[in-house]
């Protein structure tokens, strides 16, 4: 990651990188590929990379063409992570997580559960009750009155037990941009008549900055994953 010039802090065998300027998606994929290969070869430390992307849609390995409602709105990138369509853009904190599960714990289900718990504990630091839902990917907020909104997405890929891709938490993105897709294949009318949507920290009335969220992410990461 020699071409990343933003703040980078080494803490033992884990490197935190924070990019303040939007990072082009294809460039991010290339950087992740290089770091995953380095970790596998024992030539580089594990890494958590915090960044934002320009507005775009990504299609995971389970994406259905019918879920891309407005294909002309933003560039669409087809990628090897799990999941369906997601939106990324300014105001959304992306955390790409590159860990060696062979050294930590080679358990994919546990890893995904830990990513969920990482988000839940991060949100809890802002007094937000993020929740899992059976049959739905990501973390959800109960808005009351039969409405639940998604506040964070998860999409992972693992190669040689090295993880990449990761999570996305909505801080203050333009929520209207999610209308160009069916996010994660989830229709607006969910189970038992529940109304499903998308929210963010600012949409929930919390004036949280990216810097605020980064501090909370780092603290909660240490609780869940240690070093």
mmCIF file of N, CA, C and O in Angstrom, residues 46-145:
data_model
loop_
_atom_site.group_PDB
_atom_site.id
_atom_site.type_symbol
_atom_site.label_atom_id
_atom_site.label_comp_id
_atom_site.label_asym_id
_atom_site.label_seq_id
_atom_site.Cartn_x
_atom_site.Cartn_y
_atom_site.Cartn_z
ATOM 1 N N UNK A 46 -1.519 -7.730 8.837
ATOM 2 C CA UNK A 46 -2.965 -7.614 8.680
ATOM 3 C C UNK A 46 -3.335 -6.123 8.633
ATOM 4 O O UNK A 46 -2.573 -5.277 9.085
ATOM 5 N N UNK A 47 -4.526 -5.843 8.094
ATOM 6 C CA UNK A 47 -4.858 -4.441 7.851
ATOM 7 C C UNK A 47 -6.361 -4.206 7.934
ATOM 8 O O UNK A 47 -7.157 -5.049 7.512
ATOM 9 N N UNK A 48 -6.736 -3.049 8.484
ATOM 10 C CA UNK A 48 -8.101 -2.526 8.376
ATOM 11 C C UNK A 48 -7.984 -1.163 7.704
ATOM 12 O O UNK A 48 -7.272 -0.284 8.190
ATOM 13 N N UNK A 49 -8.677 -1.018 6.579
ATOM 14 C CA UNK A 49 -8.574 0.191 5.751
ATOM 15 C C UNK A 49 -9.921 0.915 5.788
ATOM 16 O O UNK A 49 -10.928 0.379 5.348
ATOM 17 N N UNK A 50 -9.933 2.127 6.325
ATOM 18 C CA UNK A 50 -11.146 2.939 6.422
ATOM 19 C C UNK A 50 -11.133 3.986 5.313
ATOM 20 O O UNK A 50 -10.176 4.755 5.193
ATOM 21 N N UNK A 51 -12.215 4.022 4.541
ATOM 22 C CA UNK A 51 -12.249 4.909 3.385
ATOM 23 C C UNK A 51 -13.679 5.192 2.953
ATOM 24 O O UNK A 51 -14.636 4.643 3.502
ATOM 25 N N UNK A 52 -13.809 6.052 1.939
ATOM 26 C CA UNK A 52 -15.062 6.292 1.240
ATOM 27 C C UNK A 52 -14.822 6.061 -0.249
ATOM 28 O O UNK A 52 -13.687 6.150 -0.728
ATOM 29 N N UNK A 53 -15.892 5.766 -0.974
ATOM 30 C CA UNK A 53 -15.829 5.641 -2.429
ATOM 31 C C UNK A 53 -16.652 6.747 -3.081
ATOM 32 O O UNK A 53 -17.600 7.267 -2.469
ATOM 33 N N UNK A 54 -16.344 7.095 -4.337
ATOM 34 C CA UNK A 54 -17.296 7.881 -5.125
ATOM 35 C C UNK A 54 -18.583 7.065 -5.290
ATOM 36 O O UNK A 54 -18.578 5.849 -5.094
ATOM 37 N N UNK A 55 -19.667 7.697 -5.671
ATOM 38 C CA UNK A 55 -20.942 6.990 -5.799
ATOM 39 C C UNK A 55 -20.863 5.892 -6.862
ATOM 40 O O UNK A 55 -20.433 6.135 -8.000
ATOM 41 N N UNK A 56 -21.290 4.681 -6.464
ATOM 42 C CA UNK A 56 -21.269 3.532 -7.369
ATOM 43 C C UNK A 56 -22.135 2.426 -6.792
ATOM 44 O O UNK A 56 -22.508 2.450 -5.617
ATOM 45 N N UNK A 57 -22.458 1.465 -7.640
ATOM 46 C CA UNK A 57 -23.131 0.256 -7.197
ATOM 47 C C UNK A 57 -22.183 -0.920 -7.381
ATOM 48 O O UNK A 57 -21.400 -0.968 -8.329
ATOM 49 N N UNK A 58 -22.246 -1.885 -6.455
ATOM 50 C CA UNK A 58 -21.484 -3.114 -6.612
ATOM 51 C C UNK A 58 -22.449 -4.293 -6.647
ATOM 52 O O UNK A 58 -23.489 -4.294 -5.982
ATOM 53 N N UNK A 59 -22.086 -5.294 -7.436
ATOM 54 C CA UNK A 59 -22.898 -6.502 -7.569
ATOM 55 C C UNK A 59 -22.084 -7.681 -7.073
ATOM 56 O O UNK A 59 -21.041 -8.011 -7.645
ATOM 57 N N UNK A 60 -22.543 -8.306 -6.005
ATOM 58 C CA UNK A 60 -21.874 -9.480 -5.468
ATOM 59 C C UNK A 60 -22.213 -10.727 -6.251
ATOM 60 O O UNK A 60 -22.928 -10.689 -7.262
ATOM 61 N N UNK A 61 -21.735 -11.857 -5.775
ATOM 62 C CA UNK A 61 -21.877 -13.113 -6.509
ATOM 63 C C UNK A 61 -23.327 -13.594 -6.592
ATOM 64 O O UNK A 61 -23.642 -14.428 -7.442
ATOM 65 N N UNK A 62 -24.208 -13.077 -5.727
ATOM 66 C CA UNK A 62 -25.617 -13.498 -5.741
ATOM 67 C C UNK A 62 -26.530 -12.448 -6.362
ATOM 68 O O UNK A 62 -27.761 -12.566 -6.265
ATOM 69 N N UNK A 63 -25.975 -11.427 -6.995
ATOM 70 C CA UNK A 63 -26.778 -10.314 -7.512
ATOM 71 C C UNK A 63 -27.718 -10.769 -8.627
ATOM 72 O O UNK A 63 -27.324 -11.530 -9.516
ATOM 73 N N UNK A 64 -28.955 -10.282 -8.569
ATOM 74 C CA UNK A 64 -29.960 -10.542 -9.588
ATOM 75 C C UNK A 64 -30.140 -9.291 -10.445
ATOM 76 O O UNK A 64 -30.285 -8.195 -9.919
ATOM 77 N N UNK A 65 -30.152 -9.461 -11.772
ATOM 78 C CA UNK A 65 -30.253 -8.312 -12.665
ATOM 79 C C UNK A 65 -31.497 -7.476 -12.395
ATOM 80 O O UNK A 65 -31.495 -6.252 -12.566
ATOM 81 N N UNK A 66 -32.576 -8.122 -11.985
ATOM 82 C CA UNK A 66 -33.823 -7.395 -11.732
ATOM 83 C C UNK A 66 -33.715 -6.454 -10.539
ATOM 84 O O UNK A 66 -34.560 -5.574 -10.372
ATOM 85 N N UNK A 67 -32.682 -6.623 -9.718
ATOM 86 C CA UNK A 67 -32.506 -5.756 -8.547
ATOM 87 C C UNK A 67 -31.737 -4.471 -8.882
ATOM 88 O O UNK A 67 -31.588 -3.607 -8.020
ATOM 89 N N UNK A 68 -31.266 -4.354 -10.129
ATOM 90 C CA UNK A 68 -30.619 -3.120 -10.575
ATOM 91 C C UNK A 68 -31.674 -2.282 -11.270
ATOM 92 O O UNK A 68 -31.958 -2.447 -12.460
ATOM 93 N N UNK A 69 -32.275 -1.365 -10.534
ATOM 94 C CA UNK A 69 -33.417 -0.596 -11.017
ATOM 95 C C UNK A 69 -32.995 0.520 -11.963
ATOM 96 O O UNK A 69 -33.669 0.792 -12.965
ATOM 97 N N UNK A 70 -31.901 1.186 -11.675
ATOM 98 C CA UNK A 70 -31.453 2.333 -12.462
ATOM 99 C C UNK A 70 -29.990 2.138 -12.852
ATOM 100 O O UNK A 70 -29.090 2.719 -12.243
ATOM 101 N N UNK A 71 -29.728 1.327 -13.897
ATOM 102 C CA UNK A 71 -28.350 0.988 -14.245
ATOM 103 C C UNK A 71 -27.525 2.152 -14.792
ATOM 104 O O UNK A 71 -26.300 2.052 -14.883
ATOM 105 N N UNK A 72 -28.196 3.251 -15.166
ATOM 106 C CA UNK A 72 -27.480 4.384 -15.745
ATOM 107 C C UNK A 72 -27.081 5.423 -14.702
ATOM 108 O O UNK A 72 -26.365 6.375 -15.016
ATOM 109 N N UNK A 73 -27.543 5.269 -13.471
ATOM 110 C CA UNK A 73 -27.298 6.316 -12.478
ATOM 111 C C UNK A 73 -25.830 6.414 -12.093
ATOM 112 O O UNK A 73 -25.250 7.492 -12.094
ATOM 113 N N UNK A 74 -25.234 5.281 -11.732
ATOM 114 C CA UNK A 74 -23.835 5.253 -11.301
ATOM 115 C C UNK A 74 -23.131 4.061 -11.952
ATOM 116 O O UNK A 74 -23.786 3.114 -12.411
ATOM 117 N N UNK A 75 -21.780 4.075 -11.978
ATOM 118 C CA UNK A 75 -21.060 2.893 -12.456
ATOM 119 C C UNK A 75 -21.425 1.659 -11.628
ATOM 120 O O UNK A 75 -21.669 1.757 -10.424
ATOM 121 N N UNK A 76 -21.470 0.516 -12.294
ATOM 122 C CA UNK A 76 -21.775 -0.753 -11.632
ATOM 123 C C UNK A 76 -20.535 -1.640 -11.710
ATOM 124 O O UNK A 76 -20.009 -1.894 -12.791
ATOM 125 N N UNK A 77 -20.066 -2.098 -10.560
ATOM 126 C CA UNK A 77 -18.878 -2.947 -10.493
ATOM 127 C C UNK A 77 -19.290 -4.342 -10.032
ATOM 128 O O UNK A 77 -19.922 -4.489 -8.978
ATOM 129 N N UNK A 78 -18.918 -5.335 -10.813
ATOM 130 C CA UNK A 78 -19.204 -6.722 -10.448
ATOM 131 C C UNK A 78 -17.969 -7.306 -9.760
ATOM 132 O O UNK A 78 -16.876 -7.277 -10.323
ATOM 133 N N UNK A 79 -18.179 -7.809 -8.561
ATOM 134 C CA UNK A 79 -17.044 -8.197 -7.726
ATOM 135 C C UNK A 79 -17.244 -9.599 -7.167
ATOM 136 O O UNK A 79 -18.341 -10.158 -7.235
ATOM 137 N N UNK A 80 -16.188 -10.150 -6.585
ATOM 138 C CA UNK A 80 -16.215 -11.523 -6.105
ATOM 139 C C UNK A 80 -16.661 -11.690 -4.668
ATOM 140 O O UNK A 80 -16.630 -12.804 -4.152
ATOM 141 N N UNK A 81 -17.080 -10.613 -4.016
ATOM 142 C CA UNK A 81 -17.551 -10.767 -2.635
ATOM 143 C C UNK A 81 -18.923 -11.427 -2.629
ATOM 144 O O UNK A 81 -19.650 -11.426 -3.626
ATOM 145 N N UNK A 82 -19.306 -11.947 -1.476
ATOM 146 C CA UNK A 82 -20.644 -12.489 -1.333
ATOM 147 C C UNK A 82 -21.672 -11.370 -1.284
ATOM 148 O O UNK A 82 -21.354 -10.204 -1.067
ATOM 149 N N UNK A 83 -22.926 -11.725 -1.506
ATOM 150 C CA UNK A 83 -24.001 -10.744 -1.405
ATOM 151 C C UNK A 83 -24.538 -10.329 -2.754
ATOM 152 O O UNK A 83 -24.204 -10.890 -3.798
ATOM 153 N N UNK A 84 -25.417 -9.314 -2.728
ATOM 154 C CA UNK A 84 -26.107 -8.878 -3.927
ATOM 155 C C UNK A 84 -25.707 -7.437 -4.261
ATOM 156 O O UNK A 84 -24.536 -7.104 -4.218
ATOM 157 N N UNK A 85 -26.670 -6.570 -4.598
ATOM 158 C CA UNK A 85 -26.321 -5.196 -4.948
ATOM 159 C C UNK A 85 -26.208 -4.330 -3.698
ATOM 160 O O UNK A 85 -27.013 -4.428 -2.766
ATOM 161 N N UNK A 86 -25.187 -3.470 -3.701
ATOM 162 C CA UNK A 86 -25.044 -2.474 -2.648
ATOM 163 C C UNK A 86 -24.693 -1.137 -3.290
ATOM 164 O O UNK A 86 -24.189 -1.085 -4.412
ATOM 165 N N UNK A 87 -24.945 -0.075 -2.555
ATOM 166 C CA UNK A 87 -24.519 1.264 -2.957
ATOM 167 C C UNK A 87 -23.357 1.691 -2.069
ATOM 168 O O UNK A 87 -23.372 1.460 -0.857
ATOM 169 N N UNK A 88 -22.347 2.322 -2.667
ATOM 170 C CA UNK A 88 -21.272 2.972 -1.919
ATOM 171 C C UNK A 88 -21.152 4.399 -2.407
ATOM 172 O O UNK A 88 -21.310 4.663 -3.612
ATOM 173 N N UNK A 89 -20.871 5.316 -1.492
ATOM 174 C CA UNK A 89 -20.697 6.697 -1.899
ATOM 175 C C UNK A 89 -20.260 7.577 -0.752
ATOM 176 O O UNK A 89 -20.082 7.112 0.384
ATOM 177 N N UNK A 90 -20.059 8.856 -1.024
ATOM 178 C CA UNK A 90 -19.648 9.802 0.015
ATOM 179 C C UNK A 90 -20.610 9.778 1.196
ATOM 180 O O UNK A 90 -21.828 9.648 1.027
ATOM 181 N N UNK A 91 -20.049 9.882 2.385
ATOM 182 C CA UNK A 91 -20.873 9.845 3.585
ATOM 183 C C UNK A 91 -21.067 8.457 4.151
ATOM 184 O O UNK A 91 -21.746 8.287 5.171
ATOM 185 N N UNK A 92 -20.484 7.469 3.503
ATOM 186 C CA UNK A 92 -20.568 6.084 3.988
ATOM 187 C C UNK A 92 -19.154 5.622 4.336
ATOM 188 O O UNK A 92 -18.243 5.725 3.518
ATOM 189 N N UNK A 93 -18.976 5.127 5.544
ATOM 190 C CA UNK A 93 -17.657 4.633 5.950
ATOM 191 C C UNK A 93 -17.517 3.176 5.553
ATOM 192 O O UNK A 93 -18.285 2.312 5.991
ATOM 193 N N UNK A 94 -16.537 2.919 4.703
ATOM 194 C CA UNK A 94 -16.188 1.563 4.303
ATOM 195 C C UNK A 94 -15.029 1.095 5.180
ATOM 196 O O UNK A 94 -14.073 1.843 5.407
ATOM 197 N N UNK A 95 -15.100 -0.128 5.645
ATOM 198 C CA UNK A 95 -13.984 -0.733 6.375
ATOM 199 C C UNK A 95 -13.629 -2.032 5.674
ATOM 200 O O UNK A 95 -14.382 -3.007 5.735
ATOM 201 N N UNK A 96 -12.511 -2.013 4.964
ATOM 202 C CA UNK A 96 -12.010 -3.231 4.335
ATOM 203 C C UNK A 96 -11.088 -3.935 5.334
ATOM 204 O O UNK A 96 -10.126 -3.345 5.831
ATOM 205 N N UNK A 97 -11.403 -5.185 5.588
ATOM 206 C CA UNK A 97 -10.750 -5.932 6.671
ATOM 207 C C UNK A 97 -9.946 -7.079 6.071
ATOM 208 O O UNK A 97 -10.509 -7.973 5.431
ATOM 209 N N UNK A 98 -8.641 -7.054 6.291
ATOM 210 C CA UNK A 98 -7.742 -8.078 5.752
ATOM 211 C C UNK A 98 -7.047 -8.768 6.920
ATOM 212 O O UNK A 98 -6.051 -8.263 7.460
ATOM 213 N N UNK A 99 -7.613 -9.893 7.334
ATOM 214 C CA UNK A 99 -7.126 -10.644 8.496
ATOM 215 C C UNK A 99 -6.761 -12.062 8.090
ATOM 216 O O UNK A 99 -7.337 -12.629 7.162
ATOM 217 N N UNK A 100 -5.851 -12.640 8.828
ATOM 218 C CA UNK A 100 -5.434 -14.020 8.615
ATOM 219 C C UNK A 100 -6.217 -14.926 9.558
ATOM 220 O O UNK A 100 -5.859 -15.092 10.728
ATOM 221 N N UNK A 101 -7.290 -15.522 9.034
ATOM 222 C CA UNK A 101 -8.129 -16.376 9.881
ATOM 223 C C UNK A 101 -7.438 -17.680 10.246
ATOM 224 O O UNK A 101 -7.787 -18.292 11.264
ATOM 225 N N UNK A 102 -6.482 -18.103 9.438
ATOM 226 C CA UNK A 102 -5.763 -19.328 9.782
ATOM 227 C C UNK A 102 -5.008 -19.134 11.093
ATOM 228 O O UNK A 102 -4.915 -20.045 11.912
ATOM 229 N N UNK A 103 -4.501 -17.940 11.299
ATOM 230 C CA UNK A 103 -3.776 -17.643 12.538
ATOM 231 C C UNK A 103 -4.728 -17.324 13.682
ATOM 232 O O UNK A 103 -4.462 -17.639 14.840
ATOM 233 N N UNK A 104 -5.853 -16.696 13.339
ATOM 234 C CA UNK A 104 -6.802 -16.288 14.375
ATOM 235 C C UNK A 104 -7.777 -17.419 14.709
ATOM 236 O O UNK A 104 -7.708 -18.031 15.753
ATOM 237 N N UNK A 105 -8.702 -17.699 13.795
ATOM 238 C CA UNK A 105 -9.646 -18.798 13.959
ATOM 239 C C UNK A 105 -10.262 -19.094 12.591
ATOM 240 O O UNK A 105 -10.991 -18.259 12.048
ATOM 241 N N UNK A 106 -9.977 -20.249 11.993
ATOM 242 C CA UNK A 106 -10.480 -20.558 10.656
ATOM 243 C C UNK A 106 -11.947 -20.994 10.678
ATOM 244 O O UNK A 106 -12.282 -22.162 10.477
ATOM 245 N N UNK A 107 -12.817 -20.027 10.914
ATOM 246 C CA UNK A 107 -14.252 -20.283 11.050
ATOM 247 C C UNK A 107 -14.981 -19.135 10.370
ATOM 248 O O UNK A 107 -15.066 -18.034 10.917
ATOM 249 N N UNK A 108 -15.528 -19.378 9.177
ATOM 250 C CA UNK A 108 -16.145 -18.308 8.393
ATOM 251 C C UNK A 108 -17.397 -17.775 9.077
ATOM 252 O O UNK A 108 -17.614 -16.553 9.144
ATOM 253 N N UNK A 109 -18.227 -18.665 9.596
ATOM 254 C CA UNK A 109 -19.455 -18.208 10.264
ATOM 255 C C UNK A 109 -19.127 -17.338 11.471
ATOM 256 O O UNK A 109 -19.775 -16.320 11.708
ATOM 257 N N UNK A 110 -18.132 -17.742 12.207
ATOM 258 C CA UNK A 110 -17.737 -16.945 13.373
ATOM 259 C C UNK A 110 -17.208 -15.578 12.931
ATOM 260 O O UNK A 110 -17.486 -14.559 13.575
ATOM 261 N N UNK A 111 -16.462 -15.571 11.850
ATOM 262 C CA UNK A 111 -15.928 -14.299 11.356
ATOM 263 C C UNK A 111 -17.056 -13.343 10.974
ATOM 264 O O UNK A 111 -17.033 -12.163 11.345
ATOM 265 N N UNK A 112 -18.040 -13.814 10.236
ATOM 266 C CA UNK A 112 -19.165 -12.956 9.848
ATOM 267 C C UNK A 112 -19.923 -12.486 11.089
ATOM 268 O O UNK A 112 -20.315 -11.317 11.198
ATOM 269 N N UNK A 113 -20.121 -13.383 12.044
ATOM 270 C CA UNK A 113 -20.776 -13.006 13.299
ATOM 271 C C UNK A 113 -19.977 -11.913 14.010
ATOM 272 O O UNK A 113 -20.548 -10.963 14.556
ATOM 273 N N UNK A 114 -18.654 -12.041 13.999
ATOM 274 C CA UNK A 114 -17.814 -11.037 14.652
ATOM 275 C C UNK A 114 -17.888 -9.691 13.936
ATOM 276 O O UNK A 114 -17.866 -8.634 14.585
ATOM 277 N N UNK A 115 -17.981 -9.688 12.606
ATOM 278 C CA UNK A 115 -18.173 -8.437 11.882
ATOM 279 C C UNK A 115 -19.493 -7.776 12.290
ATOM 280 O O UNK A 115 -19.550 -6.551 12.506
ATOM 281 N N UNK A 116 -20.537 -8.577 12.395
ATOM 282 C CA UNK A 116 -21.826 -8.038 12.849
ATOM 283 C C UNK A 116 -21.700 -7.449 14.247
ATOM 284 O O UNK A 116 -22.211 -6.351 14.518
ATOM 285 N N UNK A 117 -21.030 -8.178 15.125
ATOM 286 C CA UNK A 117 -20.883 -7.702 16.500
ATOM 287 C C UNK A 117 -20.038 -6.427 16.545
ATOM 288 O O UNK A 117 -20.302 -5.530 17.373
ATOM 289 N N UNK A 118 -19.063 -6.341 15.682
ATOM 290 C CA UNK A 118 -18.248 -5.121 15.581
ATOM 291 C C UNK A 118 -19.117 -3.911 15.254
ATOM 292 O O UNK A 118 -19.016 -2.865 15.898
ATOM 293 N N UNK A 119 -20.001 -4.076 14.285
ATOM 294 C CA UNK A 119 -20.912 -2.983 13.926
ATOM 295 C C UNK A 119 -21.851 -2.664 15.080
ATOM 296 O O UNK A 119 -22.068 -1.490 15.423
ATOM 297 N N UNK A 120 -22.428 -3.686 15.677
ATOM 298 C CA UNK A 120 -23.401 -3.486 16.755
ATOM 299 C C UNK A 120 -22.767 -2.716 17.920
ATOM 300 O O UNK A 120 -23.361 -1.776 18.464
ATOM 301 N N UNK A 121 -21.553 -3.096 18.309
ATOM 302 C CA UNK A 121 -20.901 -2.408 19.430
ATOM 303 C C UNK A 121 -20.491 -0.988 19.046
ATOM 304 O O UNK A 121 -20.538 -0.083 19.890
ATOM 305 N N UNK A 122 -20.097 -0.789 17.800
ATOM 306 C CA UNK A 122 -19.772 0.557 17.341
ATOM 307 C C UNK A 122 -20.995 1.455 17.416
ATOM 308 O O UNK A 122 -20.936 2.584 17.923
ATOM 309 N N UNK A 123 -22.129 0.975 16.934
ATOM 310 C CA UNK A 123 -23.361 1.760 16.979
ATOM 311 C C UNK A 123 -23.810 2.005 18.416
ATOM 312 O O UNK A 123 -24.348 3.076 18.737
ATOM 313 N N UNK A 124 -23.575 1.025 19.276
ATOM 314 C CA UNK A 124 -23.987 1.168 20.675
ATOM 315 C C UNK A 124 -23.271 2.329 21.351
ATOM 316 O O UNK A 124 -23.819 2.946 22.280
ATOM 317 N N UNK A 125 -22.064 2.664 20.889
ATOM 318 C CA UNK A 125 -21.349 3.796 21.476
ATOM 319 C C UNK A 125 -22.047 5.123 21.180
ATOM 320 O O UNK A 125 -21.771 6.137 21.824
ATOM 321 N N UNK A 126 -22.971 5.118 20.218
ATOM 322 C CA UNK A 126 -23.789 6.298 19.908
ATOM 323 C C UNK A 126 -25.244 6.093 20.349
ATOM 324 O O UNK A 126 -26.147 6.790 19.895
ATOM 325 N N UNK A 127 -25.444 5.097 21.227
ATOM 326 C CA UNK A 127 -26.772 4.775 21.759
ATOM 327 C C UNK A 127 -27.761 4.343 20.678
ATOM 328 O O UNK A 127 -28.960 4.616 20.768
ATOM 329 N N UNK A 128 -27.247 3.656 19.659
ATOM 330 C CA UNK A 128 -28.091 3.079 18.622
ATOM 331 C C UNK A 128 -28.119 1.562 18.812
ATOM 332 O O UNK A 128 -27.062 0.932 18.933
ATOM 333 N N UNK A 129 -29.308 1.001 18.826
ATOM 334 C CA UNK A 129 -29.466 -0.450 18.981
ATOM 335 C C UNK A 129 -29.489 -1.092 17.605
ATOM 336 O O UNK A 129 -30.539 -1.231 16.969
ATOM 337 N N UNK A 130 -28.310 -1.469 17.107
ATOM 338 C CA UNK A 130 -28.237 -2.208 15.857
ATOM 339 C C UNK A 130 -28.552 -3.671 16.115
ATOM 340 O O UNK A 130 -28.148 -4.239 17.123
ATOM 341 N N UNK A 131 -29.283 -4.292 15.182
ATOM 342 C CA UNK A 131 -29.755 -5.658 15.414
ATOM 343 C C UNK A 131 -29.574 -6.523 14.174
ATOM 344 O O UNK A 131 -29.645 -6.044 13.042
ATOM 345 N N UNK A 132 -29.335 -7.830 14.423
ATOM 346 C CA UNK A 132 -29.340 -8.821 13.357
ATOM 347 C C UNK A 132 -30.789 -9.205 13.049
ATOM 348 O O UNK A 132 -31.653 -9.110 13.918
ATOM 349 N N UNK A 133 -31.007 -9.688 11.832
ATOM 350 C CA UNK A 133 -32.307 -10.224 11.456
ATOM 351 C C UNK A 133 -32.101 -11.499 10.650
ATOM 352 O O UNK A 133 -31.343 -11.505 9.682
ATOM 353 N N UNK A 134 -32.767 -12.579 11.057
ATOM 354 C CA UNK A 134 -32.680 -13.837 10.319
ATOM 355 C C UNK A 134 -33.143 -13.630 8.883
ATOM 356 O O UNK A 134 -34.189 -13.022 8.641
ATOM 357 N N UNK A 135 -32.361 -14.129 7.946
ATOM 358 C CA UNK A 135 -32.731 -14.031 6.546
ATOM 359 C C UNK A 135 -32.374 -12.711 5.893
ATOM 360 O O UNK A 135 -32.618 -12.534 4.692
ATOM 361 N N UNK A 136 -31.808 -11.761 6.676
ATOM 362 C CA UNK A 136 -31.411 -10.473 6.121
ATOM 363 C C UNK A 136 -29.956 -10.203 6.465
ATOM 364 O O UNK A 136 -29.556 -10.343 7.617
ATOM 365 N N UNK A 137 -29.194 -9.813 5.458
ATOM 366 C CA UNK A 137 -27.780 -9.501 5.679
ATOM 367 C C UNK A 137 -27.661 -8.079 6.210
ATOM 368 O O UNK A 137 -28.450 -7.190 5.887
ATOM 369 N N UNK A 138 -26.664 -7.844 7.043
ATOM 370 C CA UNK A 138 -26.405 -6.504 7.547
ATOM 371 C C UNK A 138 -26.985 -6.269 8.925
ATOM 372 O O UNK A 138 -27.468 -7.190 9.592
ATOM 373 N N UNK A 139 -26.928 -5.000 9.339
ATOM 374 C CA UNK A 139 -27.414 -4.613 10.660
ATOM 375 C C UNK A 139 -28.561 -3.626 10.497
ATOM 376 O O UNK A 139 -28.495 -2.700 9.675
ATOM 377 N N UNK A 140 -29.591 -3.800 11.333
ATOM 378 C CA UNK A 140 -30.855 -3.093 11.177
ATOM 379 C C UNK A 140 -31.206 -2.295 12.422
ATOM 380 O O UNK A 140 -30.789 -2.633 13.533
ATOM 381 N N UNK A 141 -32.015 -1.252 12.223
ATOM 382 C CA UNK A 141 -32.503 -0.411 13.308
ATOM 383 C C UNK A 141 -34.024 -0.437 13.282
ATOM 384 O O UNK A 141 -34.646 -0.187 12.241
ATOM 385 N N UNK A 142 -34.623 -0.757 14.421
ATOM 386 C CA UNK A 142 -36.078 -0.764 14.555
ATOM 387 C C UNK A 142 -36.556 0.671 14.724
ATOM 388 O O UNK A 142 -36.262 1.316 15.739
ATOM 389 N N UNK A 143 -37.296 1.192 13.741
ATOM 390 C CA UNK A 143 -37.762 2.571 13.796
ATOM 391 C C UNK A 143 -39.134 2.700 14.455
ATOM 392 O O UNK A 143 -39.653 3.809 14.619
ATOM 393 N N UNK A 144 -39.743 1.564 14.842
ATOM 394 C CA UNK A 144 -41.073 1.592 15.431
ATOM 395 C C UNK A 144 -42.150 1.634 14.363
ATOM 396 O O UNK A 144 -41.898 1.941 13.192
ATOM 397 N N UNK A 145 -43.377 1.304 14.756
ATOM 398 C CA UNK A 145 -44.499 1.353 13.830
ATOM 399 C C UNK A 145 -44.390 0.366 12.688
ATOM 400 O O UNK A 145 -44.918 0.600 11.596
#
